[in-house]
Each structure stands twice: as structure tokens, then as C-alpha cells.
């Protein structure tokens, strides 16, 4: 069932990034750059138990490669193995969602990440997890969740003609700001959920 959601999540991500490329990044804080002096918030998704081969250890090695100095960042964990990794490696644990169903805790986790980013506490919010390829291979993956970048991954200013053409594809009512205020936090939650 989880894999059935993947195409939907990918299309939502594509639509939000396309929409973001047609609006001024200053229109919504989740589209703009984070606090340059802030920390990275790392959302670490791991397993609760071992006996799964190199699944967790491959992910943890990748995290150490991506973040050589973990003590400069903060972390939220889902999974007891991730919680232990954070304690041993000096990442400041600000929340742990290992108990209970991960599906039920996603809303609280997303709200914490969005609020911290909007308050300027974080420069970036990143999700690290094992992406399922097949039953023999899972790829350690780092996904930058916030800020929500435009399709090209960088700020791009559309010419007047490009902007007019772009907005012909979308009818946004009542206005773009109200839609973005409702859509972007839900988008963040859906990306974590997927």
C-alpha cells in the first residue's frame, strides 16, 4: 500500500515545485531561504529493531558522510535505532517519535519542522531515510524538505512573457497567498508521509 502512494506524492511534489517557480519566493516564508545562521534540522527515519542487515548501518554511514560535524545540527527521530545513533554521534535530539504509530505522528512532526523553520531557528529541514528500491536494495536518501525550492532548485525570475504564460496554466482563487498558506504545510506533511 505504501508504494501505491508514491506516484501521487511525486506528482504533488512536482505540482508544488512548478507552482513555486511561478511565484515570487518572498510571497511565502516556506519558499524563501532559511535563516543563514540557523541550524539544519535532520528528520531521521530508521527502524525500531535490528536484524535487518545493513539497512540502518548504511543509512548511518551516509549521514556521517553528509554531515561530518553532526553536533552543529538538531535532529528528530522516528525509530529507536536512529535515536541510539543520534545519542552516540552528538546530534542534538529535540524530539523522538519512535513510540506509537509513525503514521499518527507525522502531523506533529511536520508542524514542529514548519514552525521551527518559520521562526528562523533552522536554515534547512532535511529528511534522511532508506528509499526502497527492491527487497534486496534500499538506498540511503537525503531529501531537502524546507525551504521549498523552485523546480530548477534555485531562484529564477520569470520574464513578463514567461510569467503571463505560466499563470495561464493556473487559476488560483481566492489568491496565491491564501492557497500557499493552506497548501505548503500540507505538502510538507505529505512528503514526510511518503
PDB file of N, CA and C in Angstrom, residues 3-107:
ATOM      1  N   UNK A   3       3.725   1.768  -1.381  1.00  0.00           N
ATOM      2  CA  UNK A   3       4.240   2.052  -2.721  1.00  0.00           C
ATOM      3  C   UNK A   3       3.175   2.635  -3.631  1.00  0.00           C
ATOM      4  N   UNK A   4       1.913   2.345  -3.384  1.00  0.00           N
ATOM      5  CA  UNK A   4       0.829   2.875  -4.205  1.00  0.00           C
ATOM      6  C   UNK A   4       0.713   4.392  -4.052  1.00  0.00           C
ATOM      7  N   UNK A   5       1.165   4.923  -2.929  1.00  0.00           N
ATOM      8  CA  UNK A   5       1.095   6.365  -2.670  1.00  0.00           C
ATOM      9  C   UNK A   5       2.216   7.130  -3.376  1.00  0.00           C
ATOM     10  N   UNK A   6       3.295   6.450  -3.743  1.00  0.00           N
ATOM     11  CA  UNK A   6       4.476   7.111  -4.304  1.00  0.00           C
ATOM     12  C   UNK A   6       4.181   7.939  -5.557  1.00  0.00           C
ATOM     13  N   UNK A   7       3.467   7.437  -6.561  1.00  0.00           N
ATOM     14  CA  UNK A   7       3.199   8.266  -7.740  1.00  0.00           C
ATOM     15  C   UNK A   7       2.402   9.534  -7.395  1.00  0.00           C
ATOM     16  N   UNK A   8       1.447   9.402  -6.479  1.00  0.00           N
ATOM     17  CA  UNK A   8       0.660  10.554  -6.036  1.00  0.00           C
ATOM     18  C   UNK A   8       1.570  11.586  -5.374  1.00  0.00           C
ATOM     19  N   UNK A   9       2.433  11.141  -4.483  1.00  0.00           N
ATOM     20  CA  UNK A   9       3.339  12.050  -3.778  1.00  0.00           C
ATOM     21  C   UNK A   9       4.295  12.734  -4.755  1.00  0.00           C
ATOM     22  N   UNK A  10       4.785  11.994  -5.739  1.00  0.00           N
ATOM     23  CA  UNK A  10       5.693  12.574  -6.731  1.00  0.00           C
ATOM     24  C   UNK A  10       4.996  13.647  -7.563  1.00  0.00           C
ATOM     25  N   UNK A  11       3.751  13.399  -7.941  1.00  0.00           N
ATOM     26  CA  UNK A  11       3.002  14.390  -8.731  1.00  0.00           C
ATOM     27  C   UNK A  11       2.684  15.632  -7.909  1.00  0.00           C
ATOM     28  N   UNK A  12       2.347  15.436  -6.621  1.00  0.00           N
ATOM     29  CA  UNK A  12       2.092  16.583  -5.742  1.00  0.00           C
ATOM     30  C   UNK A  12       3.367  17.410  -5.610  1.00  0.00           C
ATOM     31  N   UNK A  13       4.501  16.741  -5.390  1.00  0.00           N
ATOM     32  CA  UNK A  13       5.772  17.454  -5.263  1.00  0.00           C
ATOM     33  C   UNK A  13       6.076  18.241  -6.542  1.00  0.00           C
ATOM     34  N   UNK A  14       5.875  17.614  -7.680  1.00  0.00           N
ATOM     35  CA  UNK A  14       6.124  18.278  -8.961  1.00  0.00           C
ATOM     36  C   UNK A  14       5.208  19.495  -9.135  1.00  0.00           C
ATOM     37  N   UNK A  15       3.934  19.344  -8.789  1.00  0.00           N
ATOM     38  CA  UNK A  15       2.986  20.451  -8.927  1.00  0.00           C
ATOM     39  C   UNK A  15       3.341  21.611  -8.005  1.00  0.00           C
ATOM     40  N   UNK A  16       3.707  21.313  -6.762  1.00  0.00           N
ATOM     41  CA  UNK A  16       4.067  22.385  -5.824  1.00  0.00           C
ATOM     42  C   UNK A  16       5.327  23.097  -6.293  1.00  0.00           C
ATOM     43  N   UNK A  17       6.316  22.345  -6.749  1.00  0.00           N
ATOM     44  CA  UNK A  17       7.558  22.978  -7.223  1.00  0.00           C
ATOM     45  C   UNK A  17       7.309  23.802  -8.489  1.00  0.00           C
ATOM     46  N   UNK A  18       6.442  23.318  -9.375  1.00  0.00           N
ATOM     47  CA  UNK A  18       6.088  24.107 -10.558  1.00  0.00           C
ATOM     48  C   UNK A  18       5.364  25.388 -10.151  1.00  0.00           C
ATOM     49  N   UNK A  19       4.436  25.274  -9.218  1.00  0.00           N
ATOM     50  CA  UNK A  19       3.727  26.449  -8.719  1.00  0.00           C
ATOM     51  C   UNK A  19       4.699  27.422  -8.082  1.00  0.00           C
ATOM     52  N   UNK A  20       5.646  26.896  -7.298  1.00  0.00           N
ATOM     53  CA  UNK A  20       6.635  27.753  -6.634  1.00  0.00           C
ATOM     54  C   UNK A  20       7.514  28.475  -7.642  1.00  0.00           C
ATOM     55  N   UNK A  21       7.765  27.851  -8.794  1.00  0.00           N
ATOM     56  CA  UNK A  21       8.620  28.501  -9.790  1.00  0.00           C
ATOM     57  C   UNK A  21       7.921  29.682 -10.462  1.00  0.00           C
ATOM     58  N   UNK A  22       6.604  29.764 -10.330  1.00  0.00           N
ATOM     59  CA  UNK A  22       5.867  30.855 -10.957  1.00  0.00           C
ATOM     60  C   UNK A  22       5.503  31.976 -10.012  1.00  0.00           C
ATOM     61  N   UNK A  23       5.894  31.863  -8.739  1.00  0.00           N
ATOM     62  CA  UNK A  23       5.584  32.922  -7.776  1.00  0.00           C
ATOM     63  C   UNK A  23       6.868  33.487  -7.202  1.00  0.00           C
ATOM     64  N   UNK A  24       6.769  34.675  -6.684  1.00  0.00           N
ATOM     65  CA  UNK A  24       7.891  35.312  -6.021  1.00  0.00           C
ATOM     66  C   UNK A  24       8.195  34.532  -4.748  1.00  0.00           C
ATOM     67  N   UNK A  25       9.473  34.163  -4.537  1.00  0.00           N
ATOM     68  CA  UNK A  25       9.826  33.371  -3.360  1.00  0.00           C
ATOM     69  C   UNK A  25       9.584  34.129  -2.060  1.00  0.00           C
ATOM     70  N   UNK A  26       9.410  35.439  -2.140  1.00  0.00           N
ATOM     71  CA  UNK A  26       9.106  36.225  -0.945  1.00  0.00           C
ATOM     72  C   UNK A  26       7.623  36.197  -0.594  1.00  0.00           C
ATOM     73  N   UNK A  27       6.811  35.581  -1.452  1.00  0.00           N
ATOM     74  CA  UNK A  27       5.371  35.524  -1.211  1.00  0.00           C
ATOM     75  C   UNK A  27       5.040  34.660   0.002  1.00  0.00           C
ATOM     76  N   UNK A  28       5.820  33.626   0.233  1.00  0.00           N
ATOM     77  CA  UNK A  28       5.594  32.742   1.382  1.00  0.00           C
ATOM     78  C   UNK A  28       6.939  32.350   1.987  1.00  0.00           C
ATOM     79  N   UNK A  29       7.006  32.317   3.323  1.00  0.00           N
ATOM     80  CA  UNK A  29       8.266  32.034   4.011  1.00  0.00           C
ATOM     81  C   UNK A  29       8.806  30.635   3.731  1.00  0.00           C
ATOM     82  N   UNK A  30       7.954  29.673   3.454  1.00  0.00           N
ATOM     83  CA  UNK A  30       8.436  28.318   3.182  1.00  0.00           C
ATOM     84  C   UNK A  30       9.122  28.213   1.823  1.00  0.00           C
ATOM     85  N   UNK A  31       8.933  29.223   0.970  1.00  0.00           N
ATOM     86  CA  UNK A  31       9.588  29.251  -0.336  1.00  0.00           C
ATOM     87  C   UNK A  31      10.918  29.994  -0.292  1.00  0.00           C
ATOM     88  N   UNK A  32      11.105  30.815   0.738  1.00  0.00           N
ATOM     89  CA  UNK A  32      12.312  31.641   0.811  1.00  0.00           C
ATOM     90  C   UNK A  32      13.418  30.901   1.540  1.00  0.00           C
ATOM     91  N   UNK A  33      14.596  31.427   1.409  1.00  0.00           N
ATOM     92  CA  UNK A  33      15.759  30.828   2.070  1.00  0.00           C
ATOM     93  C   UNK A  33      15.566  30.858   3.575  1.00  0.00           C
ATOM     94  N   UNK A  34      16.076  29.849   4.252  1.00  0.00           N
ATOM     95  CA  UNK A  34      16.005  29.801   5.706  1.00  0.00           C
ATOM     96  C   UNK A  34      16.995  30.766   6.334  1.00  0.00           C
ATOM     97  N   UNK A  35      17.009  30.819   7.638  1.00  0.00           N
ATOM     98  CA  UNK A  35      17.928  31.666   8.383  1.00  0.00           C
ATOM     99  C   UNK A  35      19.359  31.214   8.107  1.00  0.00           C
ATOM    100  N   UNK A  36      20.192  32.059   7.487  1.00  0.00           N
ATOM    101  CA  UNK A  36      21.554  31.633   7.148  1.00  0.00           C
ATOM    102  C   UNK A  36      22.389  31.276   8.385  1.00  0.00           C
ATOM    103  N   UNK A  37      22.005  31.791   9.547  1.00  0.00           N
ATOM    104  CA  UNK A  37      22.723  31.477  10.782  1.00  0.00           C
ATOM    105  C   UNK A  37      22.079  30.326  11.549  1.00  0.00           C
ATOM    106  N   UNK A  38      20.990  29.787  11.009  1.00  0.00           N
ATOM    107  CA  UNK A  38      20.285  28.695  11.682  1.00  0.00           C
ATOM    108  C   UNK A  38      20.980  27.362  11.485  1.00  0.00           C
ATOM    109  N   UNK A  39      20.472  26.373  12.178  1.00  0.00           N
ATOM    110  CA  UNK A  39      20.993  25.012  12.085  1.00  0.00           C
ATOM    111  C   UNK A  39      20.190  24.232  11.048  1.00  0.00           C
ATOM    112  N   UNK A  40      20.692  23.071  10.694  1.00  0.00           N
ATOM    113  CA  UNK A  40      19.904  22.130   9.908  1.00  0.00           C
ATOM    114  C   UNK A  40      19.103  21.279  10.887  1.00  0.00           C
ATOM    115  N   UNK A  41      17.850  21.021  10.563  1.00  0.00           N
ATOM    116  CA  UNK A  41      17.041  20.070  11.314  1.00  0.00           C
ATOM    117  C   UNK A  41      16.999  18.799  10.482  1.00  0.00           C
ATOM    118  N   UNK A  42      17.504  17.707  11.055  1.00  0.00           N
ATOM    119  CA  UNK A  42      17.577  16.429  10.351  1.00  0.00           C
ATOM    120  C   UNK A  42      16.481  15.521  10.886  1.00  0.00           C
ATOM    121  N   UNK A  43      15.537  15.147  10.017  1.00  0.00           N
ATOM    122  CA  UNK A  43      14.490  14.192  10.367  1.00  0.00           C
ATOM    123  C   UNK A  43      14.996  12.817   9.963  1.00  0.00           C
ATOM    124  N   UNK A  44      15.349  12.007  10.935  1.00  0.00           N
ATOM    125  CA  UNK A  44      15.954  10.706  10.693  1.00  0.00           C
ATOM    126  C   UNK A  44      14.908   9.609  10.854  1.00  0.00           C
ATOM    127  N   UNK A  45      14.654   8.890   9.762  1.00  0.00           N
ATOM    128  CA  UNK A  45      13.683   7.801   9.776  1.00  0.00           C
ATOM    129  C   UNK A  45      14.458   6.486   9.684  1.00  0.00           C
ATOM    130  N   UNK A  46      14.349   5.675  10.740  1.00  0.00           N
ATOM    131  CA  UNK A  46      15.052   4.387  10.799  1.00  0.00           C
ATOM    132  C   UNK A  46      14.088   3.326  11.313  1.00  0.00           C
ATOM    133  N   UNK A  47      14.630   2.162  11.637  1.00  0.00           N
ATOM    134  CA  UNK A  47      13.798   1.079  12.161  1.00  0.00           C
ATOM    135  C   UNK A  47      13.790   1.098  13.690  1.00  0.00           C
ATOM    136  N   UNK A  48      12.862   0.397  14.273  1.00  0.00           N
ATOM    137  CA  UNK A  48      12.817   0.248  15.727  1.00  0.00           C
ATOM    138  C   UNK A  48      13.657  -0.934  16.195  1.00  0.00           C
ATOM    139  N   UNK A  49      13.861  -1.898  15.336  1.00  0.00           N
ATOM    140  CA  UNK A  49      14.596  -3.104  15.706  1.00  0.00           C
ATOM    141  C   UNK A  49      15.716  -3.361  14.721  1.00  0.00           C
ATOM    142  N   UNK A  50      16.637  -4.206  15.134  1.00  0.00           N
ATOM    143  CA  UNK A  50      17.758  -4.587  14.287  1.00  0.00           C
ATOM    144  C   UNK A  50      17.416  -5.791  13.436  1.00  0.00           C
ATOM    145  N   UNK A  51      18.411  -6.610  13.201  1.00  0.00           N
ATOM    146  CA  UNK A  51      18.272  -7.835  12.404  1.00  0.00           C
ATOM    147  C   UNK A  51      17.740  -7.559  11.001  1.00  0.00           C
ATOM    148  N   UNK A  52      18.184  -6.457  10.431  1.00  0.00           N
ATOM    149  CA  UNK A  52      17.761  -6.129   9.058  1.00  0.00           C
ATOM    150  C   UNK A  52      18.983  -5.853   8.192  1.00  0.00           C
ATOM    151  N   UNK A  53      20.042  -6.617   8.431  1.00  0.00           N
ATOM    152  CA  UNK A  53      21.246  -6.482   7.630  1.00  0.00           C
ATOM    153  C   UNK A  53      21.862  -5.105   7.779  1.00  0.00           C
ATOM    154  N   UNK A  54      22.296  -4.557   6.685  1.00  0.00           N
ATOM    155  CA  UNK A  54      22.966  -3.263   6.707  1.00  0.00           C
ATOM    156  C   UNK A  54      22.035  -2.088   6.540  1.00  0.00           C
ATOM    157  N   UNK A  55      20.740  -2.309   6.659  1.00  0.00           N
ATOM    158  CA  UNK A  55      19.769  -1.244   6.419  1.00  0.00           C
ATOM    159  C   UNK A  55      20.080   0.014   7.226  1.00  0.00           C
ATOM    160  N   UNK A  56      20.151  -0.120   8.547  1.00  0.00           N
ATOM    161  CA  UNK A  56      20.418   1.046   9.386  1.00  0.00           C
ATOM    162  C   UNK A  56      21.868   1.505   9.284  1.00  0.00           C
ATOM    163  N   UNK A  57      22.810   0.567   9.304  1.00  0.00           N
ATOM    164  CA  UNK A  57      24.220   0.967   9.288  1.00  0.00           C
ATOM    165  C   UNK A  57      24.588   1.693   7.997  1.00  0.00           C
ATOM    166  N   UNK A  58      24.019   1.291   6.857  1.00  0.00           N
ATOM    167  CA  UNK A  58      24.278   2.007   5.598  1.00  0.00           C
ATOM    168  C   UNK A  58      23.736   3.434   5.663  1.00  0.00           C
ATOM    169  N   UNK A  59      22.556   3.597   6.248  1.00  0.00           N
ATOM    170  CA  UNK A  59      21.973   4.927   6.390  1.00  0.00           C
ATOM    171  C   UNK A  59      22.830   5.786   7.316  1.00  0.00           C
ATOM    172  N   UNK A  60      23.262   5.225   8.429  1.00  0.00           N
ATOM    173  CA  UNK A  60      24.050   5.990   9.397  1.00  0.00           C
ATOM    174  C   UNK A  60      25.407   6.385   8.820  1.00  0.00           C
ATOM    175  N   UNK A  61      26.034   5.502   8.033  1.00  0.00           N
ATOM    176  CA  UNK A  61      27.294   5.862   7.368  1.00  0.00           C
ATOM    177  C   UNK A  61      27.075   7.021   6.388  1.00  0.00           C
ATOM    178  N   UNK A  62      25.976   6.975   5.672  1.00  0.00           N
ATOM    179  CA  UNK A  62      25.677   8.052   4.721  1.00  0.00           C
ATOM    180  C   UNK A  62      25.465   9.380   5.460  1.00  0.00           C
ATOM    181  N   UNK A  63      24.780   9.340   6.591  1.00  0.00           N
ATOM    182  CA  UNK A  63      24.552  10.563   7.368  1.00  0.00           C
ATOM    183  C   UNK A  63      25.877  11.152   7.820  1.00  0.00           C
ATOM    184  N   UNK A  64      26.784  10.309   8.286  1.00  0.00           N
ATOM    185  CA  UNK A  64      28.108  10.799   8.716  1.00  0.00           C
ATOM    186  C   UNK A  64      28.876  11.407   7.540  1.00  0.00           C
ATOM    187  N   UNK A  65      28.680  10.857   6.358  1.00  0.00           N
ATOM    188  CA  UNK A  65      29.324  11.402   5.160  1.00  0.00           C
ATOM    189  C   UNK A  65      28.710  12.751   4.787  1.00  0.00           C
ATOM    190  N   UNK A  66      27.379  12.868   4.869  1.00  0.00           N
ATOM    191  CA  UNK A  66      26.696  14.103   4.517  1.00  0.00           C
ATOM    192  C   UNK A  66      26.916  15.201   5.548  1.00  0.00           C
ATOM    193  N   UNK A  67      27.031  14.802   6.813  1.00  0.00           N
ATOM    194  CA  UNK A  67      27.165  15.753   7.924  1.00  0.00           C
ATOM    195  C   UNK A  67      28.359  15.360   8.791  1.00  0.00           C
ATOM    196  N   UNK A  68      29.575  15.757   8.388  1.00  0.00           N
ATOM    197  CA  UNK A  68      30.764  15.360   9.151  1.00  0.00           C
ATOM    198  C   UNK A  68      30.754  15.867  10.605  1.00  0.00           C
ATOM    199  N   UNK A  69      30.113  16.997  10.854  1.00  0.00           N
ATOM    200  CA  UNK A  69      30.056  17.537  12.210  1.00  0.00           C
ATOM    201  C   UNK A  69      28.596  17.591  12.667  1.00  0.00           C
ATOM    202  N   UNK A  70      28.080  16.465  13.116  1.00  0.00           N
ATOM    203  CA  UNK A  70      26.672  16.360  13.499  1.00  0.00           C
ATOM    204  C   UNK A  70      26.294  17.244  14.684  1.00  0.00           C
ATOM    205  N   UNK A  71      27.233  17.577  15.535  1.00  0.00           N
ATOM    206  CA  UNK A  71      26.913  18.348  16.742  1.00  0.00           C
ATOM    207  C   UNK A  71      26.436  19.766  16.421  1.00  0.00           C
ATOM    208  N   UNK A  72      26.635  20.223  15.195  1.00  0.00           N
ATOM    209  CA  UNK A  72      26.185  21.569  14.799  1.00  0.00           C
ATOM    210  C   UNK A  72      24.714  21.591  14.388  1.00  0.00           C
ATOM    211  N   UNK A  73      24.063  20.435  14.396  1.00  0.00           N
ATOM    212  CA  UNK A  73      22.700  20.338  13.902  1.00  0.00           C
ATOM    213  C   UNK A  73      21.774  19.766  14.967  1.00  0.00           C
ATOM    214  N   UNK A  74      20.477  19.796  14.682  1.00  0.00           N
ATOM    215  CA  UNK A  74      19.479  19.203  15.570  1.00  0.00           C
ATOM    216  C   UNK A  74      18.772  18.081  14.821  1.00  0.00           C
ATOM    217  N   UNK A  75      18.214  17.140  15.585  1.00  0.00           N
ATOM    218  CA  UNK A  75      17.581  16.002  14.949  1.00  0.00           C
ATOM    219  C   UNK A  75      16.266  15.613  15.589  1.00  0.00           C
ATOM    220  N   UNK A  76      15.406  15.056  14.764  1.00  0.00           N
ATOM    221  CA  UNK A  76      14.160  14.427  15.185  1.00  0.00           C
ATOM    222  C   UNK A  76      14.224  13.009  14.645  1.00  0.00           C
ATOM    223  N   UNK A  77      13.882  12.041  15.489  1.00  0.00           N
ATOM    224  CA  UNK A  77      13.968  10.654  15.046  1.00  0.00           C
ATOM    225  C   UNK A  77      12.610   9.973  15.040  1.00  0.00           C
ATOM    226  N   UNK A  78      12.476   9.080  14.085  1.00  0.00           N
ATOM    227  CA  UNK A  78      11.394   8.095  14.056  1.00  0.00           C
ATOM    228  C   UNK A  78      12.126   6.763  13.944  1.00  0.00           C
ATOM    229  N   UNK A  79      12.064   5.970  14.985  1.00  0.00           N
ATOM    230  CA  UNK A  79      12.772   4.694  15.015  1.00  0.00           C
ATOM    231  C   UNK A  79      13.831   4.684  16.105  1.00  0.00           C
ATOM    232  N   UNK A  80      13.823   3.654  16.921  1.00  0.00           N
ATOM    233  CA  UNK A  80      14.732   3.565  18.068  1.00  0.00           C
ATOM    234  C   UNK A  80      16.191   3.437  17.643  1.00  0.00           C
ATOM    235  N   UNK A  81      16.457   2.802  16.535  1.00  0.00           N
ATOM    236  CA  UNK A  81      17.845   2.682  16.073  1.00  0.00           C
ATOM    237  C   UNK A  81      18.404   4.063  15.713  1.00  0.00           C
ATOM    238  N   UNK A  82      17.582   4.905  15.125  1.00  0.00           N
ATOM    239  CA  UNK A  82      18.001   6.275  14.835  1.00  0.00           C
ATOM    240  C   UNK A  82      18.231   7.080  16.099  1.00  0.00           C
ATOM    241  N   UNK A  83      17.386   6.859  17.092  1.00  0.00           N
ATOM    242  CA  UNK A  83      17.527   7.549  18.372  1.00  0.00           C
ATOM    243  C   UNK A  83      18.876   7.190  19.008  1.00  0.00           C
ATOM    244  N   UNK A  84      19.242   5.922  18.986  1.00  0.00           N
ATOM    245  CA  UNK A  84      20.539   5.500  19.528  1.00  0.00           C
ATOM    246  C   UNK A  84      21.688   6.103  18.739  1.00  0.00           C
ATOM    247  N   UNK A  85      21.572   6.150  17.417  1.00  0.00           N
ATOM    248  CA  UNK A  85      22.610   6.749  16.569  1.00  0.00           C
ATOM    249  C   UNK A  85      22.825   8.213  16.928  1.00  0.00           C
ATOM    250  N   UNK A  86      21.729   8.939  17.128  1.00  0.00           N
ATOM    251  CA  UNK A  86      21.809  10.361  17.466  1.00  0.00           C
ATOM    252  C   UNK A  86      22.536  10.556  18.792  1.00  0.00           C
ATOM    253  N   UNK A  87      22.204   9.766  19.789  1.00  0.00           N
ATOM    254  CA  UNK A  87      22.840   9.883  21.108  1.00  0.00           C
ATOM    255  C   UNK A  87      24.347   9.636  21.027  1.00  0.00           C
ATOM    256  N   UNK A  88      24.745   8.610  20.304  1.00  0.00           N
ATOM    257  CA  UNK A  88      26.152   8.224  20.225  1.00  0.00           C
ATOM    258  C   UNK A  88      26.971   9.234  19.417  1.00  0.00           C
ATOM    259  N   UNK A  89      26.375   9.885  18.433  1.00  0.00           N
ATOM    260  CA  UNK A  89      27.131  10.724  17.499  1.00  0.00           C
ATOM    261  C   UNK A  89      27.005  12.226  17.741  1.00  0.00           C
ATOM    262  N   UNK A  90      26.369  12.648  18.816  1.00  0.00           N
ATOM    263  CA  UNK A  90      26.394  14.047  19.208  1.00  0.00           C
ATOM    264  C   UNK A  90      25.374  14.956  18.547  1.00  0.00           C
ATOM    265  N   UNK A  91      24.485  14.403  17.751  1.00  0.00           N
ATOM    266  CA  UNK A  91      23.421  15.218  17.172  1.00  0.00           C
ATOM    267  C   UNK A  91      22.436  15.555  18.285  1.00  0.00           C
ATOM    268  N   UNK A  92      22.064  16.828  18.402  1.00  0.00           N
ATOM    269  CA  UNK A  92      21.145  17.236  19.462  1.00  0.00           C
ATOM    270  C   UNK A  92      19.740  16.750  19.129  1.00  0.00           C
ATOM    271  N   UNK A  93      19.222  15.846  19.970  1.00  0.00           N
ATOM    272  CA  UNK A  93      17.894  15.280  19.763  1.00  0.00           C
ATOM    273  C   UNK A  93      16.853  16.221  20.365  1.00  0.00           C
ATOM    274  N   UNK A  94      15.992  16.784  19.511  1.00  0.00           N
ATOM    275  CA  UNK A  94      14.965  17.707  20.003  1.00  0.00           C
ATOM    276  C   UNK A  94      13.605  17.040  20.138  1.00  0.00           C
ATOM    277  N   UNK A  95      13.407  15.920  19.435  1.00  0.00           N
ATOM    278  CA  UNK A  95      12.151  15.185  19.558  1.00  0.00           C
ATOM    279  C   UNK A  95      12.355  13.768  19.039  1.00  0.00           C
ATOM    280  N   UNK A  96      11.608  12.843  19.627  1.00  0.00           N
ATOM    281  CA  UNK A  96      11.660  11.459  19.198  1.00  0.00           C
ATOM    282  C   UNK A  96      10.227  10.955  19.028  1.00  0.00           C
ATOM    283  N   UNK A  97       9.943  10.395  17.880  1.00  0.00           N
ATOM    284  CA  UNK A  97       8.611   9.887  17.574  1.00  0.00           C
ATOM    285  C   UNK A  97       8.657   8.379  17.356  1.00  0.00           C
ATOM    286  N   UNK A  98       9.522   7.687  18.108  1.00  0.00           N
ATOM    287  CA  UNK A  98       9.686   6.241  17.945  1.00  0.00           C
ATOM    288  C   UNK A  98       8.537   5.444  18.541  1.00  0.00           C
ATOM    289  N   UNK A  99       7.890   5.983  19.548  1.00  0.00           N
ATOM    290  CA  UNK A  99       6.782   5.272  20.183  1.00  0.00           C
ATOM    291  C   UNK A  99       5.498   5.514  19.398  1.00  0.00           C
ATOM    292  N   UNK A 100       4.648   4.531  19.355  1.00  0.00           N
ATOM    293  CA  UNK A 100       3.374   4.684  18.647  1.00  0.00           C
ATOM    294  C   UNK A 100       3.534   4.508  17.157  1.00  0.00           C
ATOM    295  N   UNK A 101       2.482   4.773  16.461  1.00  0.00           N
ATOM    296  CA  UNK A 101       2.463   4.611  15.012  1.00  0.00           C
ATOM    297  C   UNK A 101       3.075   5.832  14.326  1.00  0.00           C
ATOM    298  N   UNK A 102       4.069   5.630  13.450  1.00  0.00           N
ATOM    299  CA  UNK A 102       4.658   6.762  12.732  1.00  0.00           C
ATOM    300  C   UNK A 102       3.622   7.541  11.910  1.00  0.00           C
ATOM    301  N   UNK A 103       2.628   6.824  11.393  1.00  0.00           N
ATOM    302  CA  UNK A 103       1.599   7.479  10.588  1.00  0.00           C
ATOM    303  C   UNK A 103       0.842   8.519  11.417  1.00  0.00           C
ATOM    304  N   UNK A 104       0.600   8.203  12.677  1.00  0.00           N
ATOM    305  CA  UNK A 104      -0.147   9.112  13.548  1.00  0.00           C
ATOM    306  C   UNK A 104       0.677  10.304  14.013  1.00  0.00           C
ATOM    307  N   UNK A 105       2.005  10.203  13.966  1.00  0.00           N
ATOM    308  CA  UNK A 105       2.858  11.277  14.480  1.00  0.00           C
ATOM    309  C   UNK A 105       3.351  12.232  13.394  1.00  0.00           C
ATOM    310  N   UNK A 106       3.065  11.931  12.152  1.00  0.00           N
ATOM    311  CA  UNK A 106       3.586  12.757  11.054  1.00  0.00           C
ATOM    312  C   UNK A 106       3.090  14.205  11.146  1.00  0.00           C
ATOM    313  N   UNK A 107       1.839  14.418  11.501  1.00  0.00           N
ATOM    314  CA  UNK A 107       1.311  15.783  11.591  1.00  0.00           C
ATOM    315  C   UNK A 107       2.073  16.607  12.619  1.00  0.00           C
TER     316      UNK A 107
END
